[in-house]
Amino acid sequence: GENVEQHPSTLSVQEGDSAVIKCTYSDSASNYFPWYKQELGKRPQLIIDIRSNVGEKKDQRIAVTLNKTAKHFSLHITETQPEDSAVYFCAASIDQAGTALIFGKGTTLSVSS
Amino acid sequence: GAGVSQSPSNKVTEKGKDVELRCDPISGHTALYWYRQSLGQGLEFLIYFQGNSAPDKSGLPSDRFSAERTGGSVSTLTIQRTQQEDSAVYLCASGLPAGRPQGEQYFGPGTRLTVT
């Protein structure tokens, strides 16, 4: 089955710096890669996702890159702000609704002002 | 509209007792997932329901865990003879039915289970 590794487990940056979180997956059949953000005491929410037919996707300060050959994908946050502080989870699955997401163990991002 | 709701929000139980956790998905969402979040761990898939189809139970960690979904809506996760290692936050999510591209899974607030 699919296995997702996520690094680093914790990340501290200064406000305005960039943050990068990396994930690797094992199942070459996976073709859907979402990122969820979970603020303290709140539920996880989707922030961005990427499908295997593209190599990069951007949404304002957030971007995700995918390298299918190497089976890794990364989340990039630019111009970080204190409200970006949260736990970020990457996941992998087949691009079909009804398929379970296999999550990484999460990265705790702390942005200090 | 209303999001995914779960009850209770917190549950403390003694080792060996059974517990039931409830999930109300978003109206119209036929897909329902249960995940478990342990301290320092990611979100671990437990079970998936799609309409009236047989559930995907591949993530259930032991036969002490079971779940049902009545009427294609509300779901109950049951843990029998609870153990301390069952202590975790149990999250329910709902989403689009199978046959479409994968999309956002909408999570509930979770039930924090503590087994003493």
mmCIF file of C-alpha atoms in Angstrom:
data_model
loop_
_atom_site.group_PDB
_atom_site.id
_atom_site.type_symbol
_atom_site.label_atom_id
_atom_site.label_comp_id
_atom_site.label_asym_id
_atom_site.label_seq_id
_atom_site.Cartn_x
_atom_site.Cartn_y
_atom_site.Cartn_z
ATOM 1 C CA GLY A 1 0.000 0.000 0.000
ATOM 2 C CA GLU A 2 0.881 3.665 -0.188
ATOM 3 C CA ASN A 3 3.337 5.164 2.301
ATOM 4 C CA VAL A 4 3.896 8.914 2.624
ATOM 5 C CA GLU A 5 6.933 10.385 4.355
ATOM 6 C CA GLN A 6 6.963 14.074 5.322
ATOM 7 C CA HIS A 7 9.860 16.310 6.369
ATOM 8 C CA PRO A 8 10.638 18.232 8.434
ATOM 9 C CA SER A 9 8.444 17.434 11.413
ATOM 10 C CA THR A 10 8.907 20.968 12.746
ATOM 11 C CA LEU A 11 9.868 24.173 10.980
ATOM 12 C CA SER A 12 10.450 27.600 12.468
ATOM 13 C CA VAL A 13 10.814 30.676 10.282
ATOM 14 C CA GLN A 14 10.790 34.414 10.658
ATOM 15 C CA GLU A 15 7.873 36.379 9.272
ATOM 16 C CA GLY A 16 8.518 37.166 5.624
ATOM 17 C CA ASP A 17 10.761 34.157 5.043
ATOM 18 C CA SER A 18 9.834 31.222 2.830
ATOM 19 C CA ALA A 19 8.937 27.768 4.123
ATOM 20 C CA VAL A 20 9.296 24.490 2.258
ATOM 21 C CA ILE A 21 7.822 21.139 3.307
ATOM 22 C CA LYS A 22 8.704 17.986 1.409
ATOM 23 C CA CYS A 23 6.900 14.678 0.991
ATOM 24 C CA THR A 24 7.709 11.421 -0.733
ATOM 25 C CA TYR A 25 5.306 8.665 -1.695
ATOM 26 C CA SER A 26 5.822 5.036 -2.564
ATOM 27 C CA ASP A 27 2.947 3.995 -4.840
ATOM 28 C CA SER A 28 3.508 5.042 -8.448
ATOM 29 C CA ALA A 29 -0.257 4.659 -9.035
ATOM 30 C CA SER A 30 -0.961 7.693 -6.825
ATOM 31 C CA ASN A 31 -1.858 10.684 -8.920
ATOM 32 C CA TYR A 32 -3.552 13.119 -6.549
ATOM 33 C CA PHE A 33 -1.645 15.066 -3.898
ATOM 34 C CA PRO A 34 -3.473 17.433 -1.555
ATOM 35 C CA TRP A 35 -2.151 19.544 1.281
ATOM 36 C CA TYR A 36 -4.221 20.141 4.384
ATOM 37 C CA LYS A 37 -3.679 22.803 7.039
ATOM 38 C CA GLN A 38 -4.733 22.227 10.619
ATOM 39 C CA GLU A 39 -4.657 25.197 12.966
ATOM 40 C CA LEU A 40 -4.442 24.530 16.671
ATOM 41 C CA GLY A 41 -7.679 23.038 17.940
ATOM 42 C CA LYS A 42 -9.330 23.128 14.532
ATOM 43 C CA ARG A 43 -10.146 20.630 11.827
ATOM 44 C CA PRO A 44 -7.904 19.983 8.807
ATOM 45 C CA GLN A 45 -8.779 22.011 5.715
ATOM 46 C CA LEU A 46 -7.609 21.652 2.140
ATOM 47 C CA ILE A 47 -5.338 24.501 1.061
ATOM 48 C CA ILE A 48 -4.061 23.303 -2.306
ATOM 49 C CA ASP A 49 -3.844 20.124 -4.347
ATOM 50 C CA ILE A 50 -2.052 18.950 -7.454
ATOM 51 C CA ARG A 51 -2.708 16.216 -9.957
ATOM 52 C CA SER A 52 -0.040 14.265 -11.729
ATOM 53 C CA ASN A 53 -0.707 15.851 -15.098
ATOM 54 C CA VAL A 54 0.993 19.067 -13.947
ATOM 55 C CA GLY A 55 4.327 19.767 -12.319
ATOM 56 C CA GLU A 56 3.469 22.918 -10.403
ATOM 57 C CA LYS A 57 0.459 24.799 -9.127
ATOM 58 C CA LYS A 58 0.304 28.195 -7.441
ATOM 59 C CA ASP A 59 -2.300 29.997 -5.401
ATOM 60 C CA GLN A 60 -1.155 33.381 -4.146
ATOM 61 C CA ARG A 61 1.612 32.745 -1.599
ATOM 62 C CA ILE A 62 1.296 28.979 -1.784
ATOM 63 C CA ALA A 63 2.732 26.693 -4.444
ATOM 64 C CA VAL A 64 3.086 22.956 -4.792
ATOM 65 C CA THR A 65 5.550 21.141 -7.028
ATOM 66 C CA LEU A 66 5.451 17.499 -8.094
ATOM 67 C CA ASN A 67 8.208 15.264 -9.407
ATOM 68 C CA LYS A 68 6.552 12.029 -10.533
ATOM 69 C CA THR A 69 9.800 10.365 -11.493
ATOM 70 C CA ALA A 70 11.298 10.871 -8.059
ATOM 71 C CA LYS A 71 7.927 10.397 -6.337
ATOM 72 C CA HIS A 72 8.150 13.541 -4.298
ATOM 73 C CA PHE A 73 6.144 16.716 -3.955
ATOM 74 C CA SER A 74 6.678 19.892 -1.975
ATOM 75 C CA LEU A 75 4.705 22.767 -0.496
ATOM 76 C CA HIS A 76 6.214 26.242 -0.765
ATOM 77 C CA ILE A 77 4.919 29.165 1.267
ATOM 78 C CA THR A 78 6.402 32.557 0.465
ATOM 79 C CA GLU A 79 6.288 35.732 2.566
ATOM 80 C CA THR A 80 5.172 33.776 5.592
ATOM 81 C CA GLN A 81 2.872 35.424 8.115
ATOM 82 C CA PRO A 82 2.083 34.496 11.739
ATOM 83 C CA GLU A 83 -1.320 33.197 10.640
ATOM 84 C CA ASP A 84 0.479 30.573 8.547
ATOM 85 C CA SER A 85 1.481 28.897 11.827
ATOM 86 C CA ALA A 86 -0.234 25.491 11.845
ATOM 87 C CA VAL A 87 0.339 21.802 11.191
ATOM 88 C CA TYR A 88 0.525 20.979 7.497
ATOM 89 C CA PHE A 89 -0.245 17.509 6.178
ATOM 90 C CA CYS A 90 0.562 16.165 2.757
ATOM 91 C CA ALA A 91 -1.359 13.222 1.343
ATOM 92 C CA ALA A 92 -1.448 10.952 -1.668
ATOM 93 C CA SER A 93 -4.189 8.954 -3.308
ATOM 94 C CA ILE A 94 -5.693 7.790 -6.547
ATOM 95 C CA ASP A 95 -7.472 10.662 -8.255
ATOM 96 C CA GLN A 96 -10.916 9.232 -7.661
ATOM 97 C CA ALA A 97 -13.410 10.419 -5.106
ATOM 98 C CA GLY A 98 -13.992 7.727 -2.559
ATOM 99 C CA THR A 99 -10.362 6.784 -2.263
ATOM 100 C CA ALA A 100 -8.799 7.148 1.147
ATOM 101 C CA LEU A 101 -6.111 9.778 1.519
ATOM 102 C CA ILE A 102 -2.837 8.465 2.901
ATOM 103 C CA PHE A 103 -1.370 11.252 4.990
ATOM 104 C CA GLY A 104 2.119 12.124 6.080
ATOM 105 C CA LYS A 105 2.763 12.679 9.783
ATOM 106 C CA GLY A 106 2.571 16.429 9.519
ATOM 107 C CA THR A 107 4.865 19.434 9.807
ATOM 108 C CA THR A 108 4.397 21.968 12.572
ATOM 109 C CA LEU A 109 5.196 25.372 11.092
ATOM 110 C CA SER A 110 5.861 28.258 13.451
ATOM 111 C CA VAL A 111 6.161 31.758 12.028
ATOM 112 C CA SER A 112 7.536 34.315 14.445
ATOM 113 C CA SER A 113 7.095 38.035 13.993
ATOM 114 C CA GLY B 1 -24.735 25.206 5.097
ATOM 115 C CA ALA B 2 -23.856 23.065 8.083
ATOM 116 C CA GLY B 3 -20.528 21.300 8.055
ATOM 117 C CA VAL B 4 -19.594 17.865 9.326
ATOM 118 C CA SER B 5 -20.483 17.441 12.974
ATOM 119 C CA GLN B 6 -19.252 14.883 15.480
ATOM 120 C CA SER B 7 -20.270 13.913 18.970
ATOM 121 C CA PRO B 8 -19.197 13.787 21.662
ATOM 122 C CA SER B 9 -16.379 16.311 21.377
ATOM 123 C CA ASN B 10 -14.563 14.640 24.260
ATOM 124 C CA LYS B 11 -14.891 11.166 25.713
ATOM 125 C CA VAL B 12 -13.066 9.742 28.691
ATOM 126 C CA THR B 13 -13.547 6.052 29.286
ATOM 127 C CA GLU B 14 -12.027 3.312 31.356
ATOM 128 C CA LYS B 15 -9.923 0.616 29.776
ATOM 129 C CA GLY B 16 -12.085 -2.303 28.716
ATOM 130 C CA LYS B 17 -15.257 -0.301 28.154
ATOM 131 C CA ASP B 18 -16.954 0.127 24.764
ATOM 132 C CA VAL B 19 -17.411 3.553 23.169
ATOM 133 C CA GLU B 20 -19.496 4.897 20.306
ATOM 134 C CA LEU B 21 -18.530 7.943 18.303
ATOM 135 C CA ARG B 22 -20.994 9.675 16.001
ATOM 136 C CA CYS B 23 -20.570 11.553 12.745
ATOM 137 C CA ASP B 24 -23.133 13.615 10.815
ATOM 138 C CA PRO B 25 -21.798 14.319 7.309
ATOM 139 C CA ILE B 26 -22.629 17.278 5.114
ATOM 140 C CA SER B 27 -26.065 16.838 3.592
ATOM 141 C CA GLY B 28 -25.785 15.325 0.137
ATOM 142 C CA HIS B 29 -22.290 13.944 0.668
ATOM 143 C CA THR B 30 -22.478 10.235 0.045
ATOM 144 C CA ALA B 31 -18.835 9.507 0.840
ATOM 145 C CA LEU B 32 -17.860 9.292 4.515
ATOM 146 C CA TYR B 33 -14.433 8.574 5.986
ATOM 147 C CA TRP B 34 -13.128 7.924 9.472
ATOM 148 C CA TYR B 35 -9.548 8.850 10.374
ATOM 149 C CA ARG B 36 -7.587 8.661 13.606
ATOM 150 C CA GLN B 37 -5.061 11.283 14.697
ATOM 151 C CA SER B 38 -2.670 10.242 17.450
ATOM 152 C CA LEU B 39 -0.225 12.603 19.133
ATOM 153 C CA GLY B 40 2.708 13.209 16.811
ATOM 154 C CA GLN B 41 1.187 11.063 14.113
ATOM 155 C CA GLY B 42 -0.541 11.909 10.893
ATOM 156 C CA LEU B 43 -4.100 11.204 9.958
ATOM 157 C CA GLU B 44 -4.565 7.440 9.812
ATOM 158 C CA PHE B 45 -7.326 6.150 7.553
ATOM 159 C CA LEU B 46 -9.737 3.757 9.280
ATOM 160 C CA ILE B 47 -12.820 3.111 7.144
ATOM 161 C CA TYR B 48 -14.724 4.516 4.187
ATOM 162 C CA PHE B 49 -18.430 4.394 3.290
ATOM 163 C CA GLN B 50 -19.910 5.139 -0.113
ATOM 164 C CA GLY B 51 -23.694 5.198 -0.231
ATOM 165 C CA ASN B 52 -25.103 1.733 0.314
ATOM 166 C CA SER B 53 -22.009 -0.076 -0.922
ATOM 167 C CA ALA B 54 -19.953 -2.352 1.299
ATOM 168 C CA PRO B 55 -17.497 -0.203 3.283
ATOM 169 C CA ASP B 56 -13.738 -0.227 2.774
ATOM 170 C CA LYS B 57 -12.535 -1.459 6.159
ATOM 171 C CA SER B 58 -8.905 -1.843 5.163
ATOM 172 C CA GLY B 59 -7.659 0.702 7.705
ATOM 173 C CA LEU B 60 -9.285 -0.677 10.830
ATOM 174 C CA PRO B 61 -6.459 -1.580 13.242
ATOM 175 C CA SER B 62 -8.180 -4.524 14.920
ATOM 176 C CA ASP B 63 -11.480 -6.369 15.147
ATOM 177 C CA ARG B 64 -12.338 -4.263 18.187
ATOM 178 C CA PHE B 65 -13.111 -1.450 15.761
ATOM 179 C CA SER B 66 -16.287 -1.395 13.699
ATOM 180 C CA ALA B 67 -18.441 1.208 12.037
ATOM 181 C CA GLU B 68 -21.821 1.450 10.478
ATOM 182 C CA ARG B 69 -23.716 3.988 8.489
ATOM 183 C CA THR B 70 -27.465 4.068 8.687
ATOM 184 C CA GLY B 71 -29.607 5.393 5.869
ATOM 185 C CA GLY B 72 -26.583 6.596 3.974
ATOM 186 C CA SER B 73 -26.106 9.492 6.382
ATOM 187 C CA VAL B 74 -25.101 9.303 10.045
ATOM 188 C CA SER B 75 -22.202 7.016 10.920
ATOM 189 C CA THR B 76 -21.165 5.461 14.214
ATOM 190 C CA LEU B 77 -17.652 4.226 14.983
ATOM 191 C CA THR B 78 -17.606 1.663 17.782
ATOM 192 C CA ILE B 79 -14.522 0.637 19.714
ATOM 193 C CA GLN B 80 -14.986 -2.406 21.913
ATOM 194 C CA ARG B 81 -12.894 -3.241 24.961
ATOM 195 C CA THR B 82 -10.949 0.011 24.668
ATOM 196 C CA GLN B 83 -7.211 0.026 25.264
ATOM 197 C CA GLN B 84 -4.980 2.937 26.236
ATOM 198 C CA GLU B 85 -3.428 2.944 22.774
ATOM 199 C CA ASP B 86 -6.865 3.792 21.387
ATOM 200 C CA SER B 87 -6.526 7.264 22.900
ATOM 201 C CA ALA B 88 -6.540 9.683 19.980
ATOM 202 C CA VAL B 89 -8.664 12.200 18.120
ATOM 203 C CA TYR B 90 -11.112 10.465 15.806
ATOM 204 C CA LEU B 91 -11.970 12.556 12.771
ATOM 205 C CA CYS B 92 -14.805 12.048 10.370
ATOM 206 C CA ALA B 93 -14.836 13.533 6.870
ATOM 207 C CA SER B 94 -17.355 13.594 4.062
ATOM 208 C CA GLY B 95 -16.961 14.236 0.370
ATOM 209 C CA LEU B 96 -18.049 13.612 -3.152
ATOM 210 C CA PRO B 97 -19.178 10.178 -4.288
ATOM 211 C CA ALA B 98 -16.965 7.775 -6.200
ATOM 212 C CA GLY B 99 -16.779 8.143 -9.949
ATOM 213 C CA ARG B 100 -15.592 11.739 -9.860
ATOM 214 C CA PRO B 101 -12.102 13.178 -9.521
ATOM 215 C CA GLN B 102 -10.822 13.356 -5.985
ATOM 216 C CA GLY B 103 -11.735 16.556 -4.214
ATOM 217 C CA GLU B 104 -11.747 18.118 -0.789
ATOM 218 C CA GLN B 105 -12.678 15.932 2.121
ATOM 219 C CA TYR B 106 -14.526 18.052 4.656
ATOM 220 C CA PHE B 107 -13.507 17.195 8.175
ATOM 221 C CA GLY B 108 -15.519 17.357 11.341
ATOM 222 C CA PRO B 109 -14.146 18.807 14.591
ATOM 223 C CA GLY B 110 -13.211 15.376 15.881
ATOM 224 C CA THR B 111 -13.836 13.405 19.053
ATOM 225 C CA ARG B 112 -10.974 13.335 21.523
ATOM 226 C CA LEU B 113 -10.978 9.885 23.141
ATOM 227 C CA THR B 114 -9.013 9.295 26.311
ATOM 228 C CA VAL B 115 -8.790 5.777 27.693
ATOM 229 C CA THR B 116 -7.680 5.662 31.317
#
